[in-house]
XYZ file of C-alpha atoms in Angstrom:
684
model
C 0.000 0.000 0.000
C 1.277 3.450 -0.874
C 2.409 5.637 1.963
C 1.353 9.187 2.520
C 4.053 11.226 0.860
C 4.860 14.762 -0.128
C 1.898 16.718 -1.478
C 2.016 17.445 -5.203
C 1.195 21.136 -4.856
C 2.240 22.166 -1.347
C 3.010 25.875 -0.985
C 6.727 25.221 -0.454
C 6.990 23.121 -3.594
C 5.001 25.649 -5.664
C 7.075 28.599 -4.443
C 10.325 26.797 -5.169
C 9.004 25.697 -8.578
C 8.120 29.300 -9.472
C 11.688 30.384 -8.770
C 13.088 27.405 -10.683
C 10.859 28.263 -13.657
C 12.848 31.474 -14.153
C 16.212 29.811 -13.441
C 15.473 27.239 -16.149
C 15.133 30.019 -18.742
C 18.907 29.723 -19.161
C 19.331 28.706 -22.842
C 21.866 26.048 -21.801
C 19.132 24.357 -19.801
C 16.457 24.930 -22.448
C 18.584 23.255 -25.126
C 17.795 19.914 -23.474
C 14.186 20.392 -24.586
C 14.227 21.373 -28.305
C 10.486 22.061 -28.471
C 10.467 24.561 -25.613
C 13.795 26.018 -26.770
C 12.118 26.980 -30.057
C 9.318 28.654 -28.079
C 11.910 30.588 -26.077
C 13.614 31.747 -29.278
C 10.176 32.841 -30.524
C 9.708 34.858 -27.349
C 13.066 36.596 -27.818
C 12.292 37.470 -31.454
C 8.812 38.823 -30.657
C 10.316 40.844 -27.800
C 12.839 42.371 -30.217
C 10.227 43.266 -32.835
C 8.027 44.740 -30.096
C 10.878 47.059 -29.161
C 11.790 47.743 -32.794
C 9.035 46.840 -35.317
C 11.387 47.672 -38.217
C 13.986 45.136 -37.098
C 13.086 42.589 -39.787
C 12.069 45.112 -42.403
C 8.510 45.449 -41.191
C 6.570 48.733 -41.321
C 3.722 48.311 -38.906
C 1.578 50.633 -36.851
C 0.950 50.857 -33.130
C -1.703 48.127 -33.230
C 0.828 45.684 -34.652
C 3.243 46.570 -31.859
C 0.512 45.775 -29.305
C -0.177 42.479 -31.081
C 3.551 41.659 -31.062
C 3.746 42.455 -27.364
C 0.761 40.222 -26.515
C 2.257 37.326 -28.519
C 5.575 37.929 -26.763
C 3.928 37.744 -23.313
C 1.977 34.584 -24.206
C 5.133 32.862 -25.458
C 7.004 33.854 -22.300
C 4.211 32.407 -20.152
C 4.223 29.227 -22.278
C 7.922 28.701 -21.586
C 7.440 29.419 -17.875
C 4.564 26.922 -17.677
C 6.763 24.254 -19.309
C 9.566 24.968 -16.840
C 7.063 25.035 -13.980
C 5.816 21.524 -14.831
C 9.338 20.121 -14.669
C 10.186 22.115 -11.528
C 7.072 20.833 -9.728
C 8.074 17.250 -10.485
C 11.647 17.881 -9.338
C 10.414 19.734 -6.258
C 8.679 16.648 -4.913
C 11.926 14.701 -5.077
C 13.848 17.492 -3.340
C 11.217 17.712 -0.601
C 11.446 13.973 -0.098
C 15.240 14.258 0.137
C 14.949 16.981 2.763
C 12.674 14.820 4.894
C 15.190 11.986 4.652
C 18.049 14.309 5.605
C 16.320 15.074 8.885
C 16.988 11.497 9.956
C 20.754 12.072 9.576
C 21.749 13.423 12.954
C 25.065 13.395 14.789
C 24.785 9.806 15.959
C 27.118 8.134 18.418
C 28.036 4.458 18.382
C 29.315 1.906 20.884
C 32.117 0.385 18.811
C 33.812 -2.831 19.866
C 37.559 -2.379 20.314
C 40.246 -5.055 19.701
C 40.434 -5.792 23.450
C 36.718 -6.617 23.529
C 35.584 -3.436 25.282
C 33.110 -0.949 23.815
C 33.986 2.709 23.241
C 31.565 5.556 22.455
C 32.588 7.131 19.121
C 30.914 9.327 16.457
C 29.023 7.249 13.899
C 30.954 9.020 11.136
C 34.113 7.210 12.254
C 32.614 3.759 11.707
C 34.043 1.682 8.885
C 32.900 -1.417 7.086
C 33.588 -4.456 9.278
C 33.301 -2.631 12.618
C 31.124 -4.196 15.305
C 28.743 -2.019 17.337
C 26.368 -2.599 20.224
C 22.932 -0.942 20.188
C 20.652 -0.996 23.225
C 16.936 -0.268 23.555
C 16.129 3.395 22.933
C 19.294 4.066 20.908
C 19.575 4.927 17.225
C 21.230 2.395 14.957
C 24.372 4.293 13.847
C 25.025 2.676 10.457
C 23.807 0.110 7.957
C 24.696 -3.387 9.049
C 23.748 -6.976 9.734
C 22.696 -8.317 13.129
C 25.250 -10.771 14.516
C 23.544 -11.460 17.838
C 20.231 -10.623 19.428
C 16.631 -10.013 18.452
C 14.830 -6.699 18.840
C 12.004 -4.434 17.716
C 13.102 -1.608 15.388
C 11.266 1.604 14.493
C 11.961 2.233 10.778
C 9.352 4.981 10.318
C 12.028 7.614 9.601
C 13.036 5.629 6.516
C 9.926 3.746 5.422
C 7.130 5.924 6.771
C 5.587 2.797 8.325
C 4.690 3.409 11.974
C 4.531 -0.241 13.006
C 7.873 -1.518 14.364
C 9.568 -4.524 12.766
C 11.550 -7.382 14.216
C 15.233 -7.648 13.338
C 17.496 -10.418 14.508
C 20.466 -12.632 13.715
C 19.985 -15.202 10.970
C 17.195 -15.465 8.428
C 15.960 -12.826 5.993
C 15.490 -10.042 8.559
C 19.012 -9.476 9.807
C 19.681 -6.278 7.853
C 19.325 -2.943 9.683
C 19.506 0.621 8.363
C 21.349 3.543 9.917
C 19.016 6.228 11.280
C 16.408 3.760 12.585
C 15.720 3.268 16.289
C 15.959 0.110 18.401
C 12.906 -0.069 20.657
C 13.671 -3.185 22.661
C 16.416 -5.583 23.727
C 20.003 -5.356 22.470
C 21.639 -5.975 19.109
C 25.244 -6.639 18.143
C 25.660 -5.331 14.590
C 28.420 -5.642 12.017
C 28.727 -2.441 9.942
C 28.508 -3.165 6.203
C 29.227 0.273 4.663
C 31.764 3.076 4.873
C 30.755 6.718 5.619
C 28.879 8.380 2.748
C 27.892 5.011 1.259
C 24.958 4.244 3.538
C 21.585 3.357 2.137
C 20.187 6.634 3.455
C 22.895 8.576 1.584
C 22.066 6.725 -1.611
C 18.334 7.294 -1.120
C 18.860 11.034 -0.774
C 20.991 11.091 -3.903
C 18.443 9.107 -5.890
C 15.308 11.043 -4.972
C 17.061 14.410 -5.190
C 18.847 13.894 -8.483
C 17.462 16.368 -10.987
C 20.156 15.195 -13.410
C 18.327 11.938 -14.032
C 19.010 10.084 -17.252
C 16.195 9.964 -19.764
C 14.686 6.552 -20.403
C 14.970 4.894 -23.847
C 11.308 5.550 -24.699
C 11.634 9.134 -23.511
C 14.721 9.618 -25.670
C 12.919 8.144 -28.677
C 9.952 10.455 -28.140
C 12.309 13.426 -27.698
C 13.907 12.631 -31.062
C 10.442 12.404 -32.646
C 9.401 15.746 -31.168
C 12.655 17.349 -32.320
C 12.061 15.954 -35.820
C 8.502 17.319 -35.929
C 9.769 20.686 -34.714
C 12.345 20.858 -37.520
C 9.742 19.860 -40.130
C 7.240 22.505 -38.986
C 10.036 25.087 -38.758
C 10.833 24.470 -42.419
C 7.116 24.673 -43.305
C 6.679 28.007 -41.519
C 9.835 29.497 -43.047
C 8.566 28.682 -46.539
C 5.141 30.239 -45.907
C 6.360 33.836 -46.178
C 7.753 33.512 -49.748
C 4.606 31.605 -50.751
C 2.399 34.341 -49.301
C 4.562 37.025 -50.985
C 4.037 35.239 -54.319
C 0.284 35.477 -53.748
C 0.608 39.187 -53.000
C 0.181 38.803 -49.246
C 2.545 39.530 -46.377
C 2.685 37.612 -43.073
C 4.164 39.418 -40.108
C 6.881 37.724 -38.048
C 4.790 37.479 -34.862
C 2.063 35.587 -36.736
C 4.584 33.167 -38.231
C 6.063 32.501 -34.801
C 2.577 31.998 -33.325
C 1.814 29.523 -36.117
C 5.052 27.620 -35.475
C 4.426 27.402 -31.723
C 0.908 26.104 -32.308
C 2.068 23.590 -34.930
C 4.824 21.980 -32.884
C 3.751 19.607 -30.057
C 4.437 22.051 -27.213
C 2.110 20.318 -24.729
C 3.960 17.009 -24.620
C 7.261 18.850 -25.105
C 6.602 20.817 -21.923
C 5.338 17.843 -19.896
C 7.607 15.052 -21.120
C 10.283 15.480 -18.468
C 7.692 15.981 -15.713
C 5.971 12.708 -16.637
C 9.240 10.788 -16.298
C 10.166 12.386 -12.978
C 6.642 11.863 -11.629
C 6.832 8.180 -12.602
C 9.848 7.723 -10.329
C 8.084 9.723 -7.634
C 5.073 7.379 -7.731
C 7.447 4.498 -7.128
C 8.948 6.363 -4.147
C 5.467 6.839 -2.660
C 5.156 3.053 -2.651
C 8.319 3.066 -0.526
C 10.410 1.802 -3.414
C 13.612 3.506 -4.470
C 14.219 3.217 -8.215
C 17.866 3.671 -9.159
C 16.887 4.866 -12.640
C 13.856 5.833 -14.673
C 14.796 3.061 -17.078
C 13.911 0.486 -14.430
C 10.450 1.991 -13.899
C 9.832 2.162 -17.637
C 11.053 -1.415 -18.158
C 8.556 -2.544 -15.512
C 5.766 -1.310 -17.759
C 6.933 -3.597 -20.566
C 7.574 -6.689 -18.417
C 6.430 -9.989 -19.930
C 7.513 -12.410 -17.202
C 7.342 -12.075 -13.430
C 9.501 -14.404 -11.307
C 8.321 -14.636 -7.719
C 9.598 -16.545 -4.718
C 6.972 -18.679 -3.053
C 7.850 -18.066 0.577
C 6.944 -14.580 1.771
C 5.679 -13.510 -1.646
C 2.926 -15.891 -2.676
C 2.570 -17.488 0.742
C 2.540 -15.906 4.213
C 6.222 -16.683 4.546
C 6.983 -17.926 8.000
C 6.480 -21.649 7.577
C 5.906 -23.123 10.998
C 6.314 -26.673 12.252
C 2.875 -28.163 12.894
C 3.474 -31.913 13.061
C 6.167 -34.560 13.569
C 5.784 -37.683 11.414
C 8.116 -40.596 12.342
C 9.215 -43.109 9.678
C 10.563 -46.623 9.839
C 10.784 -48.081 13.338
C 11.348 -44.759 15.101
C 8.874 -43.315 17.578
C 7.559 -39.752 17.636
C 9.556 -39.036 20.817
C 12.809 -40.116 19.147
C 12.003 -37.957 16.112
C 11.166 -34.905 18.251
C 14.446 -35.183 20.169
C 16.528 -35.302 16.978
C 14.444 -32.587 15.296
C 14.859 -30.207 18.255
C 18.580 -30.985 18.392
C 18.959 -30.185 14.666
C 17.210 -26.819 15.244
C 18.890 -25.919 18.521
C 21.007 -23.113 17.034
C 18.731 -22.355 14.056
C 17.535 -18.751 14.582
C 15.188 -18.739 11.578
C 11.407 -18.679 12.202
C 11.240 -22.285 10.957
C 13.992 -23.407 13.314
C 12.423 -21.674 16.298
C 9.022 -23.194 15.489
C 10.548 -26.700 15.587
C 11.993 -26.012 19.049
C 8.670 -24.528 20.240
C 6.670 -27.500 18.940
C 9.159 -29.807 20.635
C 8.489 -28.039 23.955
C 4.767 -28.638 23.470
C 5.591 -32.320 22.994
C 7.573 -32.318 26.249
C 11.073 -32.227 24.736
C 13.340 -29.369 25.803
C 17.116 -29.338 25.259
C 19.403 -26.792 26.914
C 21.851 -24.934 24.649
C 24.556 -25.250 27.277
C 24.775 -29.007 26.757
C 25.953 -28.550 23.175
C 28.220 -25.493 23.297
C 31.012 -27.651 21.859
C 28.901 -28.667 18.847
C 29.501 -27.151 15.409
C 26.499 -25.324 13.967
C 25.953 -26.015 10.246
C 23.838 -23.334 8.608
C 21.465 -23.851 5.698
C 22.813 -23.116 2.194
C 21.113 -23.145 -1.188
C 23.506 -25.857 -2.361
C 23.215 -28.361 0.496
C 19.617 -27.436 1.412
C 20.281 -28.804 4.905
C 21.210 -27.452 8.335
C 21.990 -28.939 11.717
C 24.834 -29.809 14.099
C 28.088 -31.720 14.110
C 28.299 -33.061 17.664
C 31.557 -33.276 19.594
C 31.494 -37.098 19.444
C 31.341 -36.997 15.624
C 27.609 -37.619 15.309
C 25.940 -35.706 12.464
C 22.416 -34.326 12.924
C 20.647 -32.719 9.986
C 17.252 -31.524 8.831
C 16.478 -30.421 5.275
C 14.775 -31.086 1.967
C 13.813 -34.735 1.612
C 15.755 -35.368 -1.597
C 18.861 -33.716 -0.093
C 18.595 -35.861 3.059
C 18.127 -39.009 0.975
C 21.306 -38.269 -0.980
C 23.122 -37.581 2.283
C 21.988 -40.891 3.783
C 23.010 -42.794 0.668
C 26.443 -41.152 0.811
C 26.677 -42.294 4.429
C 25.633 -45.779 3.266
C 22.437 -45.679 5.266
C 19.044 -47.171 4.417
C 16.064 -45.126 3.229
C 12.905 -46.101 5.184
C 10.259 -47.694 2.990
C 7.475 -45.374 4.162
C 9.444 -42.128 3.719
C 8.255 -41.372 0.175
C 4.594 -42.080 0.915
C 4.531 -39.846 3.977
C 6.463 -37.145 2.106
C 3.904 -37.266 -0.697
C 1.028 -36.994 1.771
C 2.444 -33.793 3.307
C 3.249 -32.346 -0.115
C -0.245 -33.040 -1.472
C -1.701 -31.141 1.474
C 0.371 -28.125 0.446
C 2.854 -28.448 3.293
C 6.631 -28.590 3.165
C 8.211 -31.799 4.456
C 11.639 -31.588 6.096
C 13.428 -34.881 6.698
C 15.423 -35.385 9.893
C 18.533 -37.591 10.059
C 20.959 -38.589 12.787
C 24.094 -40.366 11.679
C 22.842 -42.262 8.643
C 19.313 -42.970 9.912
C 16.224 -41.041 8.840
C 14.022 -40.529 11.913
C 11.058 -38.874 10.228
C 9.547 -35.708 8.814
C 8.722 -32.228 10.089
C 5.496 -30.886 8.566
C 5.899 -27.155 7.802
C 2.691 -25.322 6.987
C 2.614 -22.389 4.585
C -0.534 -20.505 3.575
C -1.206 -18.676 0.288
C -1.796 -14.973 0.920
C -5.399 -13.825 0.462
C -6.167 -12.273 -2.917
C -3.107 -13.671 -4.713
C -5.190 -15.632 -7.244
C -7.075 -12.467 -8.208
C -3.829 -10.501 -8.579
C -2.309 -13.165 -10.804
C -5.485 -13.130 -12.892
C -5.002 -9.370 -13.350
C -1.442 -9.962 -14.514
C -2.678 -12.594 -16.942
C -5.104 -10.075 -18.437
C -2.145 -7.719 -18.820
C -0.345 -10.430 -20.800
C 2.229 -11.121 -18.075
C 3.378 -14.650 -17.309
C 3.980 -15.489 -13.636
C 6.528 -18.078 -12.527
C 6.851 -19.261 -8.925
C 10.272 -20.366 -7.701
C 10.556 -22.532 -4.614
C 12.951 -24.917 -2.971
C 10.037 -27.237 -2.166
C 9.617 -30.603 -3.819
C 7.537 -30.759 -7.035
C 4.365 -32.029 -5.335
C 4.276 -29.216 -2.766
C 5.169 -26.667 -5.437
C 2.404 -27.925 -7.737
C -0.183 -27.717 -4.942
C 0.765 -24.146 -4.004
C 0.998 -23.097 -7.676
C -2.507 -24.442 -8.357
C -3.946 -22.756 -5.279
C -2.260 -19.412 -6.036
C -3.050 -19.490 -9.754
C 0.445 -18.888 -11.168
C 1.171 -19.823 -14.774
C 4.268 -21.938 -14.102
C 6.601 -22.994 -11.303
C 10.105 -24.256 -10.674
C 10.511 -26.699 -7.795
C 13.705 -27.421 -5.846
C 15.058 -24.216 -7.366
C 18.665 -23.170 -6.883
C 20.100 -19.702 -7.666
C 21.410 -20.908 -11.001
C 17.893 -22.090 -11.937
C 16.574 -18.533 -11.594
C 19.424 -17.221 -13.695
C 18.776 -19.846 -16.362
C 15.060 -19.009 -16.451
C 15.751 -15.276 -16.804
C 18.209 -15.817 -19.651
C 15.823 -18.199 -21.449
C 12.992 -15.667 -21.270
C 15.247 -12.808 -22.399
C 16.501 -14.920 -25.309
C 12.881 -14.947 -26.528
C 12.830 -11.153 -26.491
C 10.932 -10.852 -23.223
C 11.539 -8.486 -20.333
C 11.823 -10.165 -16.938
C 11.217 -8.882 -13.407
C 12.101 -10.655 -10.170
C 12.536 -9.954 -6.475
C 15.150 -11.243 -4.050
C 16.949 -10.533 -0.811
C 19.877 -12.903 -0.461
C 23.455 -12.855 -1.705
C 22.610 -15.867 -3.824
C 19.857 -13.795 -5.524
C 22.302 -11.037 -6.539
C 23.336 -12.499 -9.940
C 19.718 -13.032 -10.975
C 18.700 -9.565 -9.738
C 21.481 -8.036 -11.835
C 20.486 -10.102 -14.897
C 16.760 -9.282 -14.681
C 15.449 -6.211 -16.492
C 13.707 -5.212 -13.260
C 15.375 -6.436 -10.066
C 13.519 -5.560 -6.854
C 15.788 -6.053 -3.830
C 14.446 -6.145 -0.283
C 15.707 -3.516 2.163
C 16.130 -6.262 4.768
C 18.221 -8.241 2.320
C 21.959 -8.411 2.005
C 24.097 -5.550 0.717
C 24.955 -7.622 -2.357
C 21.280 -7.987 -3.252
C 20.585 -4.261 -2.818
C 23.583 -3.366 -4.965
C 22.575 -5.811 -7.716
C 18.922 -4.768 -8.006
C 17.817 -1.606 -9.808
C 15.050 -1.055 -7.253
C 14.981 -1.393 -3.466
C 11.777 -1.944 -1.496
C 11.996 -0.187 1.873
C 9.147 -2.290 3.277
C 10.724 -5.564 2.094
C 7.423 -6.756 0.653
C 8.120 -8.979 -2.371
C 4.516 -8.689 -3.590
C 5.275 -5.058 -4.470
C 6.828 -6.363 -7.661
C 3.246 -6.536 -8.926
C 2.725 -2.880 -7.930
C 5.938 -1.890 -9.698
C 4.646 -3.405 -12.938
C 1.397 -1.444 -12.595
C 3.299 1.813 -11.938
C 5.531 1.169 -14.960
C 2.510 0.598 -17.176
C 0.881 3.727 -15.782
C 3.993 5.718 -16.710
C 3.917 4.462 -20.305
C 0.159 4.998 -20.594
C 0.395 8.527 -19.177
C 3.119 9.473 -21.629
C 1.158 7.970 -24.515
C -2.111 9.592 -23.457
C -0.657 13.098 -23.147
C 1.239 12.665 -26.438
C -2.025 11.661 -28.140
C -3.840 14.584 -26.536
C -1.073 17.004 -27.553
C -1.041 15.965 -31.199
C -4.866 15.928 -31.343
C -4.845 19.486 -29.927
C -2.911 20.643 -32.962
C -5.822 19.745 -35.259
C -8.063 22.373 -33.648
C -5.264 24.942 -33.668
C -4.795 24.407 -37.418
C -8.466 25.276 -37.968
C -7.969 28.450 -35.922
C -4.710 29.801 -37.346
C -4.487 28.668 -41.003
C -7.719 30.465 -42.067
C -6.667 33.499 -40.034
C -3.397 33.816 -41.965
C -4.572 33.131 -45.507
C -8.281 33.968 -45.555
C -7.543 37.494 -46.823
C -5.704 36.240 -49.910
C -7.607 32.974 -50.332
C -11.261 33.705 -49.394
C -12.201 30.045 -49.862
C -10.316 29.274 -46.624
C -13.122 30.959 -44.680
C -14.849 27.587 -44.935
C -12.272 26.233 -42.471
C -13.249 28.831 -39.857
C -15.729 26.381 -38.377
C -15.365 27.972 -34.926
C -16.504 31.335 -36.353
C -13.674 33.192 -34.653
C -14.058 36.989 -34.639
C -10.917 38.079 -36.508
C -7.522 36.806 -37.688
C -5.735 38.366 -34.705
C -8.360 37.004 -32.321
C -7.962 33.513 -33.826
C -4.168 33.605 -33.478
C -4.225 34.899 -29.919
C -6.969 32.436 -28.878
C -5.012 29.455 -30.218
C -1.797 30.728 -28.646
C -3.392 31.338 -25.233
C -5.044 27.916 -25.237
C -1.689 26.403 -26.194
C -0.163 28.022 -23.085
C -2.845 27.352 -20.464
C -3.361 23.687 -21.367
C 0.148 22.956 -20.013
C -0.538 23.815 -16.332
C -3.998 22.263 -16.607
C -2.375 18.939 -17.514
C 0.297 19.074 -14.764
C -1.942 17.220 -12.233
C -2.551 14.456 -14.791
C 1.178 14.222 -15.567
C 1.992 14.030 -11.846
C -0.767 11.670 -10.774
C -0.726 9.561 -13.912
C -3.543 8.175 -16.022
C -5.581 5.649 -14.043
C -4.508 2.175 -15.047
C -6.885 -0.748 -15.393
C -5.706 -4.272 -16.293
C -6.764 -4.922 -19.884
C -5.358 -6.090 -23.193
C -3.112 -3.808 -25.229
C -5.777 -3.486 -27.963
C -8.504 -2.477 -25.507
C -6.137 0.009 -23.892
C -5.239 1.545 -27.265
C -8.890 1.955 -28.270
C -9.731 3.476 -24.870
C -6.913 6.014 -25.036
C -7.651 7.001 -28.639
C -11.303 7.627 -27.798
C -10.597 9.453 -24.539
C -7.422 11.404 -25.302
C -7.470 11.410 -29.104
C -11.090 12.407 -29.723
C -11.117 14.395 -26.466
C -7.915 16.126 -27.553
C -9.705 17.371 -30.682
C -12.933 18.466 -28.975
C -11.460 20.251 -25.920
C -9.381 22.844 -27.855
C -12.305 23.652 -30.180
C -14.366 24.548 -27.115
C -11.469 26.236 -25.319
C -10.333 28.366 -28.263
C -13.903 29.528 -28.924
C -14.361 30.573 -25.264
C -11.049 32.473 -25.298
C -12.084 34.172 -28.588
C -15.311 35.390 -26.978
C -13.337 36.783 -24.013
C -10.823 38.523 -26.316
C -13.680 40.021 -28.321
C -15.410 41.216 -25.161
C -12.151 42.892 -24.082
C -11.919 44.695 -27.400
C -8.677 42.993 -28.447
C -10.036 41.172 -31.490
C -8.999 43.829 -33.999
C -5.724 45.171 -32.641
């Protein structure tokens, strides 16, 4: 869910944008936008001929000077409105950066010294690899990973989410961010960044950066707009000799007004604002996009790769049942299962120990301080202990445990597969437990599909997006969850290289791929994907590899990112359609006004019955200027997106913004003409 963010039109943002609108008049800045640069040149020329009507060989009276001055003012306002649109979009990012800066205070840290003592030092002196101790009520001084402890952390300064989160050693929630506050207990943290490289520093740089790179589609549209501008410039330049041949003269101000109305000034003025606003919408979902290209790519995604645990399902799989196999009893299984999970700090490991307590089995940690803890890895897919007497205790995926037992020359119980299949068919995850080379039984881990996931996947299907679920579960469990969730495909017993292979296969077919991840082993796939959404609680490697970071660490946001990306593309397309359609009405206003005197037949085109040639030109020019600020809210908020096929979306936009883009200016120009006539300016 989107967080409450910076208001689009707060007084501070508007005031700053007004100042920036004048600063951006610098021709060096305007050159980046060829369409608006031409308008600025037109303003300068009309200003010069207002001051000296004879500058270009003209011999005009006082009325013409007034007309030139009015055109000059309208063009100046048009340029300011274009700059204002971009400044408003940039202002939101700068306001967001300022709010983030407030969290950067002069923090102190309890750093562990070589002799084992802790010394209070400024947080700015911390370096990557340092160990710090944070107690309840203290601010976490730097980005890091929890080595020991479990505590409640207030991350509202970073994420905007008021509810505290749990951070602890082990598992997927060991990452902490500098500037957040520890509310309870005590954490020992290893610093993972050097000064100036913290996540907060990077966030500020990303949301503040006005020097963003244009996206590929934006660059392509910019080239198109520049091309149209050049074409219409050539057309307008050739009109004067043509009119002279017909015995008619067109004044410079009229030619400039015609050029400004011909070129697509509306989309030219709003193009940059649309791109910046697209990134801002992502930020309001508590996602930091490292580039506009990532947001735009999300709108074109064809394949979505999602982890099962925590994304499609609730996430914290909990032990709910012990199922012994072979000749072993439930009590024997529980003892070995609890022993294998004794030092496992993951939610799954703790749930095994808790369920063991309910069964009457409780083992003290102190009895096994000399045991070696073996953590879970994606390759072994097992975890457990190596006891001091050489005994090996493991729990893990059934196929991995079976291979382990066979390597140890043990015997696989005859009923293991049947009981594994039963758990898998029920949608649970079976973990096998082994001691030495004997399989004692299975731990039944329950995982529940999140409410509404089937409906969301159906939406994606209507958008033409294929969903693939990746899980380390066995094929039966994966198939059950995939069917219940409604995904299009799944990969069971997936390893990191399987995700990478899937991404490359999809990309080889010309598809764009998005995926989410949080672990170091996800980093290669996140870097390979066109859209890589890394979790804020994930490892530093994952956050560096992805081109987006989710501050809330909610993998389902990948679906929201796709919707935002599509909204960005639709908004740009809709306003482009509206802008070009606008030009049709302006042609009917200006062309008859210029040539009706020499070609009376062109009066037929004056279907708006505009009062006079000057009134028609001014009305079209004024409408051309005021439509820009009127469309700023749409550019900032974005066109409302509804899941539908590309054809349906195209038809909808053509009818709404194409036909609407023709009708609105006809009405608007006529109203402005009536006002100009009432003011007595129609015949200046």
